[in-house]
Every structure is written in C-alpha cells, then in structure tokens.
Coordinates of C-alpha atoms and ligand atoms in Angstrom, one line a residue:
M1 CA 119.8 76.3 101.4
A2 CA 118.6 77.2 97.9
G3 CA 116.3 75.0 95.9
N4 CA 114.3 72.1 97.3
W5 CA 111.1 74.0 96.9
D6 CA 107.7 72.7 98.0
E7 CA 106.2 75.0 95.3
E8 CA 107.8 77.1 92.7
Y9 CA 106.5 80.2 90.9
D10 CA 108.0 83.1 88.9
V11 CA 106.8 85.6 91.4
V12 CA 105.9 85.3 95.1
V13 CA 103.8 88.2 96.5
V14 CA 103.7 88.4 100.3
G15 CA 100.5 90.0 101.5
S16 CA 97.1 90.6 99.9
G17 CA 96.3 94.3 100.3
G18 CA 95.9 96.8 97.4
G19 CA 99.6 96.9 96.6
A20 CA 100.1 93.2 96.8
L21 CA 97.1 92.4 94.5
T22 CA 98.0 95.1 92.0
G23 CA 101.5 93.6 91.8
A24 CA 100.2 90.1 91.6
Y25 CA 97.7 91.0 88.9
T26 CA 100.3 92.9 86.8
A27 CA 102.7 89.9 87.1
A28 CA 100.1 87.3 86.2
S29 CA 98.8 89.4 83.3
A30 CA 102.3 89.3 81.9
G31 CA 102.0 85.5 82.0
L32 CA 104.2 85.0 85.1
A33 CA 103.2 82.1 87.4
T34 CA 102.4 84.0 90.5
A35 CA 101.4 83.1 94.1
V36 CA 99.8 85.5 96.6
V37 CA 100.8 84.4 100.0
E38 CA 98.7 85.7 102.9
K39 CA 99.3 84.8 106.6
T40 CA 95.6 85.0 107.7
A41 CA 92.6 83.1 106.5
L42 CA 91.2 86.2 104.8
L43 CA 92.5 88.4 102.0
G44 CA 92.8 92.1 101.9
G45 CA 94.4 93.2 105.2
T46 CA 93.7 96.8 106.2
S47 CA 93.1 97.6 102.5
A48 CA 89.9 95.6 102.8
Y49 CA 88.8 97.7 105.8
S50 CA 89.6 101.0 103.9
G51 CA 87.3 103.4 102.1
A52 CA 89.5 102.6 99.0
A53 CA 89.9 106.2 98.1
L54 CA 92.8 106.1 95.6
W55 CA 95.2 109.0 95.1
L56 CA 96.3 108.2 91.5
P57 CA 96.4 111.7 89.9
G58 CA 96.1 112.7 86.3
S59 CA 94.4 109.6 85.1
Q60 CA 91.5 108.8 82.7
V61 CA 89.1 108.6 85.7
Q62 CA 89.6 112.3 86.7
A63 CA 89.4 113.3 83.0
R64 CA 86.2 111.2 82.4
D65 CA 84.5 112.5 85.6
G66 CA 85.3 116.1 84.8
V67 CA 87.8 116.7 87.6
G68 CA 90.3 119.5 86.9
D69 CA 93.3 117.3 87.8
S70 CA 96.5 116.7 85.9
T71 CA 99.9 115.2 86.5
E72 CA 101.4 118.7 86.5
A73 CA 98.9 119.9 89.2
A74 CA 99.7 116.8 91.3
R75 CA 103.4 117.4 90.9
T76 CA 103.0 121.0 92.1
Y77 CA 101.0 119.8 95.1
L78 CA 103.5 117.1 96.1
R79 CA 106.5 119.4 95.6
A80 CA 104.9 122.1 97.7
L81 CA 104.4 119.5 100.5
L82 CA 107.3 117.2 100.2
G83 CA 110.0 119.4 98.7
A84 CA 112.6 118.3 96.1
D85 CA 112.5 114.7 95.0
D86 CA 116.1 113.4 95.2
T87 CA 115.1 109.7 95.0
G88 CA 113.1 110.0 91.8
K89 CA 110.2 108.2 93.5
Q90 CA 107.7 111.1 93.4
E91 CA 108.3 111.4 89.7
A92 CA 108.1 107.6 89.2
F93 CA 104.8 107.6 91.0
L94 CA 103.4 110.6 89.0
R95 CA 104.4 108.9 85.7
E96 CA 103.1 105.5 86.5
A97 CA 99.8 106.4 88.2
P98 CA 97.8 107.3 85.0
V99 CA 99.4 104.4 83.1
L100 CA 98.4 101.9 85.8
V101 CA 94.8 103.2 86.0
G102 CA 94.6 102.7 82.2
E103 CA 95.9 99.2 82.5
L104 CA 93.6 98.3 85.3
E105 CA 90.5 99.7 83.7
A106 CA 91.3 97.8 80.5
D107 CA 90.4 94.7 82.5
P108 CA 86.6 94.1 82.5
A109 CA 86.7 93.3 86.2
I110 CA 88.0 96.8 87.2
E111 CA 86.3 100.1 87.1
F112 CA 86.6 103.3 89.1
R113 CA 84.7 106.5 89.6
F114 CA 85.5 109.9 91.1
R115 CA 84.2 110.7 94.6
V116 CA 84.5 114.1 96.3
F117 CA 87.1 113.9 99.1
P118 CA 89.3 117.0 99.6
D119 CA 93.1 116.8 99.7
Y120 CA 94.5 117.3 103.1
Y121 CA 96.5 120.6 102.7
D122 CA 95.8 124.0 101.3
R123 CA 98.8 124.2 99.0
P124 CA 99.3 125.0 95.3
G125 CA 98.1 122.2 93.1
R126 CA 95.3 121.2 95.4
V127 CA 92.1 120.4 93.4
P128 CA 88.8 121.7 94.9
G129 CA 86.8 118.6 96.0
G130 CA 90.0 116.4 95.7
R131 CA 91.2 114.1 93.0
S132 CA 91.0 110.7 94.5
F133 CA 88.6 108.0 93.2
V134 CA 87.0 104.7 94.4
P135 CA 86.2 101.3 92.8
L136 CA 82.7 100.6 91.8
D137 CA 80.8 98.3 94.1
I138 CA 80.7 94.7 93.0
D139 CA 78.1 91.9 93.5
A140 CA 79.2 89.0 95.7
A141 CA 77.7 86.8 93.0
E142 CA 80.1 88.1 90.4
L143 CA 83.0 87.1 92.8
G144 CA 81.6 83.6 93.4
D145 CA 83.9 81.5 95.6
L146 CA 86.3 84.5 96.0
A147 CA 83.8 86.6 98.0
P148 CA 84.0 84.7 101.3
L149 CA 87.8 84.9 101.1
I150 CA 87.7 88.7 101.3
R151 CA 88.0 90.4 104.7
P152 CA 84.7 92.1 105.7
S153 CA 84.4 95.7 106.9
V154 CA 86.0 96.7 110.1
E155 CA 82.7 96.7 112.0
R156 CA 81.6 93.3 110.8
N157 CA 85.0 91.7 111.0
R158 CA 85.5 92.8 114.6
A159 CA 82.0 91.5 115.5
G160 CA 82.9 88.2 113.9
E161 CA 80.4 88.6 111.1
G162 CA 80.8 88.0 107.3
H163 CA 79.9 90.5 104.6
A164 CA 76.8 92.6 104.8
P165 CA 74.0 91.6 102.4
G166 CA 74.3 93.4 99.1
P167 CA 77.3 94.3 97.0
L168 CA 80.8 94.6 98.3
S169 CA 81.9 98.2 98.5
A170 CA 84.9 100.4 99.3
G171 CA 88.0 98.3 100.3
R172 CA 86.1 95.1 99.8
A173 CA 85.3 96.1 96.3
L174 CA 88.9 97.1 95.5
I175 CA 90.2 93.7 96.8
G176 CA 87.3 91.9 95.1
R177 CA 87.9 93.5 91.7
L178 CA 91.7 93.0 91.8
L179 CA 91.2 89.5 93.0
L180 CA 88.8 88.7 90.2
A181 CA 91.1 90.2 87.6
Y182 CA 94.0 88.2 89.0
H183 CA 92.1 85.0 89.1
R184 CA 90.9 85.4 85.5
T185 CA 94.5 85.7 84.2
G186 CA 94.8 81.9 84.9
H187 CA 98.4 82.4 86.0
G188 CA 97.8 83.1 89.7
V189 CA 97.2 81.0 92.8
L190 CA 96.3 82.0 96.4
R191 CA 98.0 80.6 99.4
L192 CA 96.1 81.6 102.6
G193 CA 97.1 80.8 106.2
T194 CA 100.8 81.0 105.1
C195 CA 103.1 83.3 107.1
V196 CA 106.4 84.2 105.3
E197 CA 109.2 84.4 107.8
E198 CA 112.5 84.2 105.9
L199 CA 113.9 84.9 102.5
V200 CA 116.1 82.4 100.6
T201 CA 119.1 83.7 98.7
N202 CA 121.5 82.2 96.2
E203 CA 124.6 84.2 95.4
D204 CA 123.1 87.5 96.6
R205 CA 119.9 87.0 94.7
V206 CA 116.6 86.3 96.5
T207 CA 115.2 83.1 95.1
G208 CA 112.3 82.3 97.4
V209 CA 110.7 82.4 100.8
V210 CA 110.4 80.2 103.8
A211 CA 106.9 80.3 105.3
V212 CA 104.9 78.5 108.0
R213 CA 101.5 76.9 107.1
E214 CA 99.5 75.0 109.6
G215 CA 102.6 74.6 111.8
R216 CA 104.6 73.2 108.9
V217 CA 107.5 74.9 107.1
V218 CA 107.0 75.4 103.4
R219 CA 109.6 76.7 100.9
L220 CA 108.3 78.6 97.9
G221 CA 110.6 79.3 95.1
A222 CA 110.4 82.6 93.1
R223 CA 112.3 82.5 89.8
R224 CA 111.8 86.2 89.0
G225 CA 111.5 87.6 92.5
V226 CA 109.6 88.2 95.7
L227 CA 107.4 91.3 96.3
L228 CA 107.0 92.0 100.0
A229 CA 103.7 93.8 100.5
G230 CA 102.8 92.5 103.9
G231 CA 101.8 95.8 105.5
G232 CA 103.6 97.5 108.3
F233 CA 104.4 96.4 111.8
E234 CA 101.7 98.3 113.7
R235 CA 100.4 95.2 115.4
N236 CA 103.8 94.4 116.9
A237 CA 104.2 96.0 120.3
D238 CA 108.0 95.1 120.6
L239 CA 108.9 96.5 117.2
R240 CA 106.8 99.7 117.9
R241 CA 108.8 100.1 121.2
A242 CA 112.1 99.5 119.5
H243 CA 111.5 102.1 116.8
R244 CA 109.7 104.5 119.1
V245 CA 106.4 104.6 117.2
P246 CA 103.9 106.6 119.3
G247 CA 100.5 104.9 120.0
H248 CA 99.8 101.4 120.8
A249 CA 99.7 98.0 118.9
D250 CA 96.2 97.3 120.3
R251 CA 94.9 100.6 118.9
A252 CA 96.2 100.1 115.4
M253 CA 93.5 99.7 112.8
A254 CA 95.1 96.7 111.0
P255 CA 93.0 93.6 111.5
L256 CA 93.9 91.4 114.4
G257 CA 96.6 88.8 113.5
T258 CA 97.9 90.7 110.5
N259 CA 100.8 93.2 110.4
T260 CA 103.6 92.3 112.7
G261 CA 106.6 93.0 110.5
E262 CA 108.0 89.6 109.6
P263 CA 108.6 90.7 106.0
V264 CA 110.8 93.7 107.0
R265 CA 112.7 91.5 109.5
A266 CA 113.3 88.9 106.8
A267 CA 114.6 91.5 104.4
T268 CA 116.9 93.3 106.9
A269 CA 118.3 89.8 107.8
I270 CA 119.8 89.6 104.3
G271 CA 121.1 93.2 104.3
A272 CA 118.1 95.4 103.2
V273 CA 118.1 98.9 104.7
T274 CA 115.1 100.6 106.4
A275 CA 114.0 104.2 106.9
L276 CA 111.2 106.2 108.6
M277 CA 110.7 103.4 111.1
H278 CA 109.1 105.7 113.7
E279 CA 106.4 106.9 111.3
A280 CA 102.8 106.0 110.7
W281 CA 99.6 107.2 109.0
W282 CA 98.0 108.6 112.2
C283 CA 94.4 109.2 113.2
P284 CA 92.4 109.9 116.3
G285 CA 90.7 106.9 117.7
V286 CA 87.7 106.6 120.0
A287 CA 88.7 104.4 122.9
M288 CA 86.5 101.2 122.7
P289 CA 85.4 99.3 125.8
D290 CA 87.5 96.3 124.7
G291 CA 90.7 98.4 124.7
R292 CA 90.9 98.8 120.9
A293 CA 90.2 102.0 119.1
G294 CA 87.7 103.1 116.4
F295 CA 89.1 105.2 113.6
V296 CA 87.6 108.8 113.5
P297 CA 88.1 110.2 110.0
G298 CA 86.2 113.4 110.9
F299 CA 84.2 115.3 113.5
T300 CA 80.8 116.7 112.8
G301 CA 80.6 118.7 116.1
G302 CA 81.9 118.9 119.6
L303 CA 85.3 120.0 120.7
V304 CA 88.4 118.1 121.9
V305 CA 90.3 119.0 125.1
D306 CA 93.5 117.7 126.6
A307 CA 94.2 116.7 130.2
H308 CA 94.3 120.5 131.2
G309 CA 90.8 121.0 129.7
S310 CA 92.1 123.1 126.8
R311 CA 91.6 122.8 123.1
Y312 CA 94.9 122.4 121.2
A313 CA 94.0 122.1 117.5
N314 CA 91.4 122.5 114.9
E315 CA 89.3 119.3 115.4
S316 CA 88.3 119.3 111.7
L317 CA 91.9 118.8 110.6
P318 CA 92.4 115.8 108.4
Y319 CA 93.0 112.7 110.6
D320 CA 96.7 112.3 110.1
R321 CA 97.3 116.0 110.9
F322 CA 95.1 115.7 114.0
G323 CA 96.9 112.6 115.1
R324 CA 100.2 114.4 114.8
E325 CA 98.9 117.1 117.1
M326 CA 97.9 114.4 119.6
A327 CA 101.3 112.8 119.4
A328 CA 103.1 116.2 120.1
D329 CA 102.2 116.3 123.8
P330 CA 101.6 113.5 126.3
A331 CA 98.8 115.6 127.9
R332 CA 96.8 114.9 124.7
T333 CA 96.5 111.1 125.0
P334 CA 93.9 110.5 126.1
S335 CA 92.0 113.6 125.0
Q336 CA 88.2 114.0 125.5
V337 CA 85.6 114.8 122.9
I338 CA 83.1 117.1 124.6
F339 CA 79.6 117.1 123.2
D340 CA 76.1 117.6 124.2
S341 CA 72.6 116.2 123.7
A342 CA 71.6 118.4 120.8
A343 CA 71.9 115.4 118.5
G344 CA 70.5 113.0 120.9
G345 CA 73.9 112.4 122.6
R346 CA 75.3 110.8 119.5
F347 CA 79.0 110.9 119.0
P348 CA 79.7 114.0 116.9
G349 CA 81.8 112.3 114.2
I350 CA 82.3 109.2 112.2
A351 CA 83.7 106.4 114.2
M352 CA 84.6 103.0 112.7
P353 CA 83.3 100.9 114.4
P354 CA 80.8 103.3 115.9
G355 CA 80.4 101.6 119.3
D356 CA 77.3 101.5 121.4
P357 CA 76.9 104.6 123.7
S358 CA 75.4 102.5 126.5
E359 CA 78.3 100.1 126.4
H360 CA 80.7 103.0 126.4
L361 CA 79.0 104.6 129.4
A362 CA 79.0 101.3 131.3
A363 CA 82.7 100.8 130.5
G364 CA 83.7 104.3 131.4
T365 CA 85.2 105.1 128.0
W366 CA 82.4 107.8 127.8
S367 CA 81.1 109.9 130.7
R368 CA 77.8 111.8 131.0
A369 CA 76.9 114.6 133.5
D370 CA 74.2 117.3 133.8
T371 CA 76.8 120.1 134.1
L372 CA 80.2 120.7 132.6
E373 CA 81.6 121.0 136.2
E374 CA 80.4 117.5 137.0
L375 CA 81.7 116.2 133.7
A376 CA 85.1 117.7 134.4
V377 CA 85.2 115.8 137.7
R378 CA 84.3 112.5 136.0
I379 CA 87.0 112.8 133.4
G380 CA 89.6 114.3 135.7
V381 CA 90.2 117.7 134.1
P382 CA 90.1 121.1 135.9
A383 CA 86.4 122.2 136.0
E384 CA 87.2 125.9 135.7
A385 CA 89.4 125.3 132.6
L386 CA 86.8 123.0 130.9
T387 CA 83.9 125.5 131.4
A388 CA 86.0 128.4 130.2
T389 CA 87.1 126.4 127.1
V390 CA 83.5 125.5 126.3
D391 CA 82.3 129.1 126.9
R392 CA 85.0 130.4 124.6
F393 CA 84.3 127.8 122.0
N394 CA 80.5 128.6 122.1
G395 CA 81.4 132.3 121.6
F396 CA 83.3 131.3 118.4
V397 CA 80.3 129.4 117.2
D398 CA 78.1 132.4 117.8
A399 CA 80.5 134.6 115.9
G400 CA 80.9 132.0 113.1
R401 CA 84.7 132.1 113.5
D402 CA 87.1 130.0 115.5
A403 CA 89.6 132.6 116.5
D404 CA 92.0 130.1 118.0
F405 CA 92.3 127.4 115.4
G406 CA 90.3 128.5 112.3
R407 CA 88.1 125.4 112.3
E408 CA 85.7 126.8 109.8
R409 CA 88.4 127.7 107.3
D410 CA 89.4 124.7 105.3
E411 CA 87.2 122.7 102.9
F412 CA 88.2 119.4 104.5
G413 CA 86.3 120.3 107.7
H414 CA 83.2 121.1 105.8
W415 CA 83.2 117.7 104.0
F416 CA 81.9 115.9 107.0
G417 CA 78.9 118.2 107.3
D418 CA 78.0 121.9 107.8
P419 CA 78.0 123.8 109.9
V420 CA 81.5 122.9 111.1
L421 CA 81.0 124.9 114.3
R422 CA 78.2 123.8 116.6
A423 CA 77.6 125.0 120.1
V424 CA 77.9 122.7 123.1
R425 CA 75.1 124.0 125.3
E426 CA 72.4 121.3 125.8
P427 CA 72.7 119.1 128.9
P428 CA 73.4 116.4 129.6
Y429 CA 76.9 116.7 128.5
F430 CA 79.2 113.9 127.3
A431 CA 82.9 113.2 127.1
A432 CA 84.3 110.4 124.9
R433 CA 87.9 109.2 125.4
L434 CA 90.1 109.8 122.4
V435 CA 93.4 108.1 121.9
L436 CA 96.1 108.2 119.3
A437 CA 95.6 105.5 116.7
D438 CA 97.0 104.7 113.3
L439 CA 96.1 103.3 109.9
G440 CA 99.5 101.5 109.7
T441 CA 103.1 102.2 110.1
K442 CA 104.7 103.8 107.0
G443 CA 108.4 103.1 107.7
G444 CA 110.1 100.1 106.2
L445 CA 112.4 98.9 103.4
V446 CA 114.1 101.6 101.3
T447 CA 113.2 101.0 97.7
D448 CA 114.0 102.6 94.4
V449 CA 111.9 103.8 91.4
R450 CA 111.4 100.2 90.3
G451 CA 110.3 99.0 93.8
R452 CA 113.6 97.2 94.4
A453 CA 114.8 96.8 98.0
L454 CA 118.1 98.5 98.5
R455 CA 121.2 97.8 100.7
E456 CA 122.9 100.4 102.9
D457 CA 125.2 101.3 99.9
G458 CA 122.2 102.0 97.7
S459 CA 122.6 98.9 95.5
P460 CA 119.5 96.9 94.8
I461 CA 119.1 93.4 96.1
A462 CA 118.4 91.2 93.1
G463 CA 115.0 89.6 93.2
L464 CA 113.6 91.6 96.2
Y465 CA 110.9 94.2 96.0
A466 CA 108.6 96.0 98.4
A467 CA 105.4 98.1 98.3
G468 CA 102.8 99.6 100.6
N469 CA 103.6 99.8 104.3
T470 CA 106.4 97.2 104.1
S471 CA 108.4 100.0 102.4
A472 CA 109.4 103.5 103.6
S473 CA 106.8 105.9 102.0
F474 CA 108.2 108.6 99.8
T475 CA 105.8 110.9 101.6
G476 CA 107.9 111.0 104.7
D477 CA 106.1 112.5 107.6
C478 CA 103.2 113.9 105.5
Y479 CA 99.9 112.4 104.4
P480 CA 99.0 114.5 101.4
G481 CA 95.6 113.3 100.6
P482 CA 92.9 110.6 100.7
G483 CA 94.2 107.4 98.9
I484 CA 97.9 108.1 99.2
P485 CA 98.6 104.9 101.2
I486 CA 96.9 102.5 98.8
G487 CA 97.5 104.5 95.7
T488 CA 101.3 104.5 96.2
A489 CA 101.2 100.9 97.3
M490 CA 99.4 100.0 94.0
V491 CA 101.9 102.0 91.9
F492 CA 105.0 100.5 93.4
G493 CA 103.5 97.0 93.4
A494 CA 102.9 97.4 89.7
L495 CA 106.3 98.8 89.0
A496 CA 107.9 95.9 90.9
A497 CA 105.9 93.4 88.9
K498 CA 106.9 95.1 85.6
D499 CA 110.5 94.9 86.6
M500 CA 110.2 91.2 87.3
A501 CA 108.4 90.7 84.0
G502 CA 111.5 92.4 82.3
Ligands
LIG1 C1 88.9 102.3 108.2 C2 90.0 102.6 107.3 C3 89.9 103.4 106.1 C4 91.0 103.7 105.3 N1 90.7 104.3 104.2 C5 91.8 104.5 103.3 C6 91.5 105.0 102.0 O1 90.3 105.3 101.6 N2 92.5 105.1 101.1 C7 93.8 104.8 101.5 O2 94.7 104.9 100.6 N3 94.1 104.3 102.7 C8 93.1 104.1 103.6 N4 93.4 103.6 104.8 C9 94.7 103.1 105.1 C10 95.1 101.9 104.3 O3 94.0 101.0 104.4 C11 96.4 101.2 104.8 O4 97.4 102.1 105.1 C12 96.8 100.3 103.6 O5 95.7 99.5 103.2 C13 98.0 99.4 103.9 O6 98.2 98.6 102.8 P1 99.3 97.4 102.8 O7 99.1 96.7 101.6 O8 100.6 98.0 103.1 O9 98.9 96.5 104.1 P2 97.5 95.7 104.3 O10 96.4 96.1 103.4 O11 97.3 95.7 105.8 O12 97.9 94.2 103.8 C14 98.9 93.5 104.4 C15 98.5 92.0 104.4 O13 99.8 91.3 104.5 C16 99.5 90.2 105.3 N5 100.8 89.8 105.9 C17 101.5 90.5 106.9 N6 102.6 89.8 107.2 C18 102.6 88.7 106.4 C19 103.5 87.6 106.4 N7 104.6 87.5 107.1 N8 103.2 86.6 105.5 C20 102.1 86.7 104.7 N9 101.2 87.7 104.8 C21 101.5 88.7 105.6 C22 98.5 90.7 106.4 O14 97.8 89.6 107.0 C23 97.6 91.6 105.5 O15 96.5 90.8 105.0 C24 92.3 103.3 105.7 C25 92.5 102.5 106.8 C26 91.4 102.2 107.6 C27 91.6 101.3 108.9

C-alpha cells in the first residue's frame, strides 16, 4: 500500500556508516529533506569501529600532503588487480573520488590528512607508503549532543563503555565529522532504533520503507528515493550458510545487533538482483574467550601454523590476503600463532580488542609451555612437525630471508614494525588460537555507476540505490588497499544522492 506515511522525506537513508552519512550529507546539502534511519541505538556501524583509512585516490589531500598519487596511477593499479572494467564502476569511482573529497572538505566540519598505510599489492600504480588518508580527530565538545550517539571503539563498545576521554579519532572522527556536517545543513533528521524491513513501491518505483521502531510499524515515505547502506549480512548465520560465506557470524567484526541483511532481503523481494554473495573483506581473528574474535590487522613477530604444525603463508600479508589463505584449507581454522617470551609473552601483533593474556590462558584460547614439544601436545598438533617448522623458521630469521614465503619482502609487512622476522627461541612458548574472521560481507545488490539498484535484466529500479556492503563491491574477490570498503561506500553513497537530487 503506497502513501499513508507516518513520516515523509525526500530521501531515506538506511544505515549510518561512512557511505550512508556521505549520501545523507550530500542529499541534505542539496536541500533535500533527508532521514538517516539506523536500527540500533548508536550511529556508525562497523565504520565507527574502523581506522577510517579512506582510499579516495588523486584528491586534494594527497596533493596537499605531498603524496605522489594521481587518478591515472590509481587507474593503473586497479586495472592491474581487477582487470577490465565492463560495468564502468571503476571509472565512476576514480572520477568521483577527488570531486567528493573537494566537496567534503569545503564543509568546515570535515578535514582529512594523509597517513602512511601501504597498498596491499605490489602492482603497477602502487604508491610507496600508500595513498589513503584519515579524518582529523574531533573534540567531543564540538559534536555536542551528537557525540554520545556515535558508536565507541570496538574495545570500549564490547566492554560496554562509552568514548574514551579526549577527542574522537579514526572511525569515530569520520562518523562525527560527517554527522556534524549533515546536522548543520538543517535538512536532515536522525531516526535511531528503527529497523527497515520492507520497501514500498508504487508502479515499479520505490516510494518508501516499512520499519519497526520500539515494536511498532512505521512507514517512511521517500519522494526522491531510498539509499540502502545498511552494511552486509555478516551477523546473520542463516544467510551466511545459505550463501556459503566462510567464517562465522559470531566472529564477524560488525557490532552486535547490526548487520543481518534486511536491506538486501527487502530489495530482492521487489526484484533487485545480487552478486558476490559468498564474498567478504577477510581478516585473521584472535579467538576470544567469549567466542568472538579480535581483528588482527598485522603481526609483529611469531609464526602461524595449521593443524599439521606447518606454516602455509607469509604471516605479514595484508589481512584480507591472509584471511583468504586461511579460508583455502579447513586445516587452517583454527590456526595457531606461535610466539615466545622475548617480548614478555605479549601477542606479537595488533589485536582489536587485544584481550587479556591471563583470561586467554584460563579459557584455553591461548596455551603456554616450557618446550615446543609440550606446546604441540597442548594445541593438538604433531610435536615433531611443530619443532621442525620453528627450527626452519628460526633459520630464516638468522639468514634474514624467509625462503618459503618471502615474509621480509613486501613493504606492507614492515609497516607494523621492523624487523619483520623475529626468532622464536625464548621459553616459555605460547600458542594463540587464530580463526577466520571478517570486516563485513561484500556481496549484495548489483548497482550501476549512479548507485542505482538493478534488476536481473539490467534495468534500474526507480527510487532504489545501494552503497557500501549492502551492494556488491566492484572489487570482486580483491581488497586492493586500506580504505577501499569505506572509500567506495562514500563515493557510491554520494553518487546515489546526486542522482536523487537530479
Ligand atoms: C577494527 C576495524 C578497522 C577497519 N578499518 C577500516 C579502514 O580503516 N578503512 C576501511 O575502508 N575499512 C575498514 N574496516 C572495514 C569497514 O569498517 C567496513 O567494511 C565498512 O565500515 C562497512 O560499511 P557499511 O556502511 O557498509 O556498514 P556499517 O558501517 O557496518 O554500517 C551499517 C549500519 O547499518 C545499520 N543497519 C543494518 N541493517 C539495518 C536496517 N535493516 N535498518 C536500519 N539500519 C540498519 C547497522 O546497524 C549499521 O549501523 C575496518 C573494520 C574494522 C572492524
């Protein structure tokens, strides 16, 4: 039933991550009455947890900060990785990225700066030190009443805490800055605790959404259109199973209660087509005592072995690439990170959240032993194989060259700390359980260069748009560099809003 709205806007944006808020800001800046509709009580989704590295190449930020980047170099890099672009989306992204950055930074609330973070592949067009950038931190006082609405960091949010004292940084700064800019347009409202479950159509055009708020059904009209930017479906175990997504809903990094895929389901119910539904942005995760996982963006030492006690990859690969190595063989989940006491028995990497070693040891997610043989028994891998693997690895460390996997070779590995190769010789020894985790699924609605959702026959559904992990990423099974998930979400969120603005 069309009409009979409880509330009516020009644009309804579903979700409140980086893509959603960029779309909402762009629409509201064009004078369109806009509503951001978020199912949880907090804004920002996984984007708020993130480091907010943004892969938006060839912009004024790289030029200003002296980075040797250009649209042409980024095009070369993407082509080398992704191949020919028959959808036009690579090109649309490359064209829009610098335009969007200019528009965002024209707003006094938004400012970015370059930060070294290498691209993930050694391919033509790669820029040494990377090309992604981050938002400047922002004081909570500047955000006023908006600050407590922003989801805190993964560590604090999981511990049930609010923001740390001091300015909001990384993903919180991105969400905060976009939110402030959106708020100041005077054309946007926020609707929290409102879960969108269906789309309303009138003569093949999407005209609004049906949502549930506090157990009550609400109908929100959208005169110009609906932008679905409600993340992926990584937190939905049934959908993961149905689409054969490796990993586990409980080990996804999305905040609890967020991304369970209603937006994609609502769109397919009216004829939208999906792609890449088995794909995700992968990462290794430290198994946590509560059954969840902590994202490991990089290792600073140790080595990783499978159920046979063997190494299988360069541990310093970018996280999505290491995750794909884990997914390639069932003997690799769980894996074990083997490390020693040289650094006081601290986990040799960045884990988010870090977890408490004594809790890990008590829960059995970590093991400790005075010899490698004993450690092997504790973690159930063949003792001879484990000792041989560690001996061989230590030999590589002494020689300064990982003859099996070239761990010392790529600049990405060095970014988390030199030396990349560190011996494992000082007892007691530790093993930390490592599982396949993800930063979100990346399959979803097939969209065009304007962010419009398409039908099976390739025609656009009038009034329906998608961005971020609700849409199928044009990067396919590749994660080219830091900031691609949010960078691409922001670009297609903005393109969708511009299409709606006409
Ligand atoms: C620790 C960490 C660091 C990361 N660092 C980076 C980085 O530096 N750069 C980068 O590009 N990526 C990074 N990522 C990955 C990135 O954060 C995510 O892939 C990306 O933020 C997903 O954006 P999204 O807008 O699609 O979804 P989200 O940001 O998860 O937002 C989706 C929102 O939609 C809401 N929602 C869902 N369903 C509904 C519904 N039915 N109705 C209403 N609302 C709904 C959810 O509650 C959620 O708030 C990182 C991830 C993690 C965990």
